[in-house]
XYZ file of C-alpha atoms in Angstrom:
379
model
C -40.240 12.027 -30.063
C -43.258 9.927 -29.125
C -41.517 6.753 -30.321
C -38.361 7.676 -28.459
C -40.240 8.417 -25.230
C -42.233 5.211 -25.581
C -39.106 3.099 -26.010
C -37.477 4.762 -23.025
C -40.620 4.170 -20.974
C -40.658 0.539 -22.131
C -37.060 0.025 -20.973
C -37.459 1.829 -17.668
C -40.885 0.571 -16.641
C -40.921 -2.935 -18.099
C -37.492 -4.180 -19.162
C -35.621 -2.926 -16.065
C -38.022 -4.469 -13.483
C -38.102 -7.684 -15.506
C -34.292 -7.849 -15.539
C -34.150 -7.225 -11.785
C -36.720 -9.984 -11.199
C -34.690 -12.455 -13.272
C -31.362 -11.583 -11.606
C -32.862 -11.864 -8.135
C -34.362 -15.255 -8.910
C -30.997 -16.755 -9.912
C -28.711 -18.465 -7.402
C -25.642 -16.357 -8.222
C -25.228 -12.752 -7.106
C -22.907 -11.707 -9.908
C -25.780 -10.762 -12.222
C -27.349 -8.671 -9.430
C -24.167 -6.634 -9.080
C -23.377 -6.251 -12.793
C -26.910 -5.632 -14.114
C -27.904 -3.132 -11.449
C -30.168 -0.089 -11.792
C -27.382 2.139 -13.148
C -26.464 -0.362 -15.860
C -30.097 -0.723 -16.926
C -30.493 3.068 -16.963
C -27.481 3.282 -19.286
C -29.069 0.668 -21.559
C -32.345 2.590 -21.464
C -30.529 5.607 -22.897
C -29.195 3.489 -25.767
C -32.455 1.811 -26.801
C -34.339 4.968 -27.952
C -31.371 6.059 -30.068
C -31.243 2.687 -31.831
C -34.971 2.802 -32.592
C -34.736 6.417 -33.777
C -31.824 5.557 -36.080
C -33.870 2.696 -37.530
C -36.936 4.877 -38.234
C -35.144 8.003 -39.496
C -35.048 7.074 -43.233
C -38.842 6.752 -43.298
C -39.488 9.909 -41.294
C -37.177 12.223 -43.318
C -37.216 10.606 -46.745
C -38.200 13.933 -48.367
C -35.554 15.978 -46.571
C -32.124 14.608 -47.467
C -30.076 17.299 -45.697
C -32.032 16.989 -42.473
C -31.863 13.223 -42.703
C -28.096 13.269 -43.104
C -27.574 15.715 -40.227
C -29.886 13.952 -37.800
C -28.411 10.561 -38.698
C -24.918 11.815 -37.884
C -26.038 13.266 -34.569
C -27.948 10.096 -33.744
C -24.963 7.909 -34.569
C -22.697 10.066 -32.404
C -25.182 9.751 -29.558
C -25.268 5.968 -30.046
C -21.471 5.877 -29.765
C -21.688 7.918 -26.539
C -24.415 5.639 -25.135
C -22.392 2.510 -25.941
C -19.306 3.969 -24.235
C -21.401 4.897 -21.204
C -22.940 1.409 -21.035
C -19.571 -0.374 -21.350
C -18.024 1.890 -18.706
C -20.863 1.172 -16.310
C -20.598 -2.585 -16.871
C -16.822 -2.476 -16.257
C -17.307 -0.451 -13.069
C -19.933 -2.886 -11.793
C -17.691 -5.857 -12.585
C -14.742 -4.385 -10.664
C -17.026 -3.486 -7.746
C -18.345 -7.059 -7.738
C -14.800 -8.437 -7.539
C -13.865 -6.089 -4.704
C -17.074 -6.918 -2.867
C -16.013 -10.568 -2.804
C -12.353 -9.814 -1.982
C -11.305 -11.402 -5.263
C -9.395 -8.307 -6.388
C -6.908 -8.252 -3.506
C -4.106 -9.784 -5.547
C -4.661 -7.624 -8.642
C -5.210 -3.920 -9.001
C -8.337 -4.090 -11.160
C -9.135 -0.383 -10.789
C -6.100 0.570 -12.880
C -7.056 -1.987 -15.529
C -10.572 -0.562 -15.459
C -9.281 2.972 -15.947
C -6.986 1.896 -18.777
C -9.797 0.076 -20.605
C -12.112 3.052 -20.164
C -9.450 5.323 -21.634
C -9.055 3.037 -24.653
C -12.830 2.879 -25.166
C -13.137 6.665 -24.992
C -10.328 7.120 -27.529
C -11.990 4.649 -29.908
C -15.326 6.408 -29.410
C -13.811 9.809 -30.187
C -12.211 8.469 -33.383
C -15.489 6.877 -34.510
C -17.460 10.033 -33.685
C -15.075 12.226 -35.682
C -15.250 9.830 -38.624
C -19.068 10.022 -38.526
C -19.190 13.810 -38.339
C -16.673 14.413 -41.121
C -17.553 11.407 -43.315
C -14.035 10.060 -43.104
C -12.674 6.601 -42.569
C -11.520 5.956 -38.968
C -8.027 5.186 -40.299
C -7.819 8.653 -41.886
C -8.990 10.298 -38.683
C -6.376 8.325 -36.769
C -3.733 9.478 -39.257
C -4.771 13.088 -38.714
C -4.549 12.684 -34.968
C -1.132 11.077 -35.371
C 0.131 14.241 -37.053
C -0.704 16.178 -33.886
C 0.631 13.490 -31.562
C 3.233 15.833 -30.064
C 0.540 18.285 -28.976
C -1.655 15.489 -27.640
C 1.229 14.003 -25.677
C 1.965 17.416 -24.161
C -1.668 17.921 -23.155
C -2.200 14.397 -21.831
C 1.296 13.695 -20.515
C 0.098 13.184 -16.921
C -2.560 10.749 -18.086
C -0.088 8.867 -20.279
C 2.505 8.649 -17.487
C -0.153 7.556 -15.029
C -1.408 4.923 -17.457
C 2.075 3.480 -18.016
C 2.975 3.611 -14.311
C -0.361 2.065 -13.310
C 0.114 -0.812 -15.733
C 3.638 -1.422 -14.379
C 2.423 -1.354 -10.778
C -0.332 -3.824 -11.641
C 1.556 -6.260 -13.851
C 4.530 -6.419 -11.463
C 2.221 -6.723 -8.432
C 4.062 -3.855 -6.764
C 1.054 -2.228 -5.138
C -2.556 -2.990 -4.294
C -5.318 -1.612 -2.127
C -4.704 -2.098 1.586
C -0.894 -2.223 1.343
C 1.195 -0.362 3.882
C 3.664 1.772 1.944
C 6.212 4.454 2.785
C 7.146 7.060 0.171
C 9.413 9.655 1.757
C 9.321 12.025 -1.215
C 5.521 12.270 -1.123
C 5.295 12.227 2.670
C 3.260 9.016 2.642
C 3.355 6.465 5.448
C 0.154 4.485 5.703
C -2.324 2.226 3.918
C -3.325 2.546 0.268
C -6.996 3.484 0.114
C -7.541 3.932 -3.604
C -5.635 3.340 -6.825
C -6.778 5.120 -9.960
C -5.283 5.706 -13.359
C -3.591 8.983 -12.384
C -3.714 8.969 -8.564
C -2.853 6.744 -5.612
C -4.554 7.763 -2.389
C -2.796 6.860 0.868
C -4.212 7.332 4.368
C -1.325 8.103 6.713
C -1.279 6.791 10.255
C -2.124 10.305 11.490
C -5.348 10.047 9.384
C -4.158 12.575 6.825
C -4.663 11.749 3.143
C -1.789 11.911 0.644
C -2.472 11.766 -3.091
C 0.465 10.482 -5.153
C 0.858 10.280 -8.902
C 1.621 6.666 -9.914
C 4.620 7.857 -11.914
C 6.177 9.122 -8.661
C 6.129 5.601 -7.254
C 7.811 4.250 -10.404
C 10.431 6.983 -10.873
C 11.349 7.070 -7.151
C 11.617 4.271 -4.640
C 8.971 3.367 -2.078
C 8.772 0.697 0.609
C 5.931 -1.813 0.735
C 5.471 -3.603 4.068
C 2.732 -5.951 2.836
C 5.133 -8.872 2.389
C 6.108 -8.447 6.037
C 2.453 -8.704 7.033
C 1.824 -11.746 4.861
C 4.956 -13.519 6.102
C 4.057 -12.732 9.718
C 7.633 -11.693 10.488
C 8.725 -8.145 11.255
C 12.357 -7.246 11.782
C 13.842 -5.623 14.865
C 17.327 -4.161 14.350
C 18.298 -1.801 17.161
C 21.586 -1.166 18.891
C 22.725 -0.147 22.341
C 26.092 1.564 22.790
C 28.301 -0.077 25.403
C 30.899 2.026 27.207
C 34.129 0.390 26.008
C 35.923 1.190 29.259
C 33.570 -1.193 31.105
C 34.436 -4.242 28.961
C 36.634 -6.483 31.118
C 37.226 -9.957 32.559
C 34.817 -11.077 35.247
C 35.984 -12.132 38.688
C 35.098 -15.587 40.063
C 32.675 -13.946 42.486
C 30.852 -12.119 39.677
C 30.642 -15.329 37.630
C 29.227 -17.195 40.642
C 26.646 -14.449 41.133
C 25.576 -14.653 37.470
C 25.278 -18.443 37.751
C 23.148 -18.141 40.866
C 20.801 -15.608 39.243
C 20.430 -17.694 36.065
C 22.028 -15.221 33.669
C 24.575 -17.775 32.518
C 24.874 -21.564 32.613
C 27.779 -23.887 33.267
C 28.158 -25.018 29.639
C 28.630 -21.371 28.565
C 31.757 -21.058 30.700
C 34.881 -22.149 28.831
C 37.629 -20.288 30.684
C 36.282 -19.269 34.045
C 39.325 -17.159 34.791
C 39.125 -15.301 31.450
C 35.421 -14.766 30.849
C 34.652 -11.406 29.251
C 31.508 -9.743 30.534
C 30.394 -8.568 27.076
C 30.769 -12.064 25.617
C 28.573 -13.582 28.317
C 26.089 -10.731 27.925
C 25.760 -11.473 24.188
C 25.182 -15.169 24.888
C 22.530 -14.348 27.465
C 20.678 -12.007 25.090
C 20.615 -14.694 22.374
C 19.219 -17.207 24.861
C 16.680 -14.691 26.158
C 15.436 -13.778 22.666
C 15.296 -17.418 21.541
C 13.092 -18.269 24.517
C 10.729 -15.310 24.031
C 7.311 -16.491 22.719
C 6.935 -13.564 20.287
C 10.397 -13.903 18.736
C 10.664 -16.091 15.636
C 13.479 -18.621 15.869
C 12.613 -20.786 12.848
C 10.824 -19.612 9.719
C 10.450 -20.919 6.135
C 12.040 -17.712 4.892
C 15.810 -18.123 5.056
C 16.220 -14.362 5.538
C 14.587 -14.565 8.985
C 17.169 -15.260 11.667
C 18.320 -14.190 15.126
C 21.661 -12.791 16.271
C 23.313 -10.349 18.657
C 26.362 -8.804 17.041
C 28.983 -6.131 17.641
C 29.272 -3.318 15.128
C 32.295 -1.143 14.466
C 33.340 0.959 17.469
C 32.323 4.607 17.390
C 33.229 7.681 19.463
C 29.966 6.976 21.335
C 30.952 3.463 22.387
C 30.648 -0.043 20.980
C 27.256 -0.642 19.278
C 25.727 -3.963 20.260
C 22.934 -4.765 17.807
C 19.987 -7.027 18.467
C 18.837 -8.374 15.100
C 15.787 -10.639 15.147
C 12.230 -11.020 13.850
C 8.925 -11.018 15.672
C 5.538 -12.358 14.667
C 3.938 -9.121 15.879
C 3.389 -6.965 12.768
C 0.803 -4.338 13.764
C 2.423 -0.994 14.456
C 1.242 -0.230 18.014
C 1.784 -3.773 19.312
C 5.171 -3.941 17.588
C 6.360 -0.730 19.262
C 5.196 -1.960 22.679
C 6.954 -5.273 22.184
C 10.178 -3.593 21.045
C 10.143 -1.200 23.990
C 9.594 -4.038 26.469
C 12.542 -5.967 25.027
C 14.963 -3.066 25.291
C 13.695 -1.974 28.696
C 14.778 -5.394 29.910
C 18.100 -5.213 28.058
C 18.922 -1.842 29.620
C 18.112 -3.230 33.064
C 20.361 -6.286 32.571
C 23.460 -4.407 31.413
C 24.669 -3.525 34.916
C 24.377 -7.170 36.057
C 27.333 -7.993 33.790
C 29.446 -5.066 34.968
C 28.744 -3.087 31.784
C 27.511 0.443 31.322
C 25.556 2.136 28.539
C 27.456 5.000 26.938
C 25.736 8.346 27.350
C 27.006 11.767 26.345
C 27.568 14.158 29.250
C 24.473 16.114 30.192
C 24.209 19.570 31.738
C 24.038 17.958 35.180
C 27.308 16.104 34.508
C 28.994 19.331 33.434
C 27.799 21.134 36.577
C 29.034 18.235 38.702
C 32.509 18.531 37.133
C 32.581 22.301 37.628
C 31.275 22.289 41.199
C 32.119 18.916 42.745
C 31.566 20.132 46.292
C 28.092 21.629 45.724
C 25.008 19.330 45.522
C 23.132 19.457 42.249
C 19.872 20.453 43.893
C 21.391 23.610 45.393
C 19.335 26.665 44.265
C 22.423 28.365 42.896
C 23.039 25.477 40.465
C 19.493 25.271 39.125
């Protein structure tokens, strides 16, 4: 015990401060992060066990049974200490990468968890072989016979391991991504990715914990590519009352020319100009001139158009399909609202009307045409 305590004291009081002095004196900071106090404490737990294992044959040479028992226990403890030390070094390495933003493209936490799981399994096999004096291959064979039970007990861990590896290798998910998973009720940024859990902070500041297998077995949307490309899509429609689609009169065309809603080169048949056609051309010109609307982009999927969809009982949908360089949620919603506020205000200038289902006030007006709506009896 005295030798063990002395070796531990030597590691803690001498070796650890010396290591910290050396790491601080170097130009790089990687050694400071990897060989921190926790890593040195884990090494300090290993050193006494190694010294004790070395001195055991001399201390218990006359007691074979005690020597054999204590050697087994010491070897098992050495295996535990090595696993603990390797786990701490892996954790420090991943933390060092994340500290320098070098892990943004790869989900190193899942790789860390997978490697830790493999190390623990190897440590358990070696420990069992030490305790029962069996070869590790025979212990592994015995565990293989009970593989069905082990798979049943650790099925969540196994699924999480496989799903985490797929998410990492395929670069499907990483920390900081904005994802939407309707099944799990997640709509926010990924805060943490572990071997069996993915933690998402929703935009309402609630936390959703998702099993990685859920993201693989079901679909989820990742908006990170939209952020990186700097192009977010707007695809909204307004329903035009079909009964208001008609040819414009010369006076209406002259008024639109005077107000700048149309130009001379857009007029092909002045006597047969359809108000909806000119309205579509004006919206395209308005969007193309807007500073926050993307007109040209390296991505061929980014384009601008105003198109008519199939008619519905609620009118003719006129869809504005374009991309904006505004990607943050709040600013994007403000921008989108400003665009459509202006569109709604311009509709009447072209003699068009937005379709709207009859409200209670419309029904009362039909039933009592001679009574004002603000009459107390109609309220």
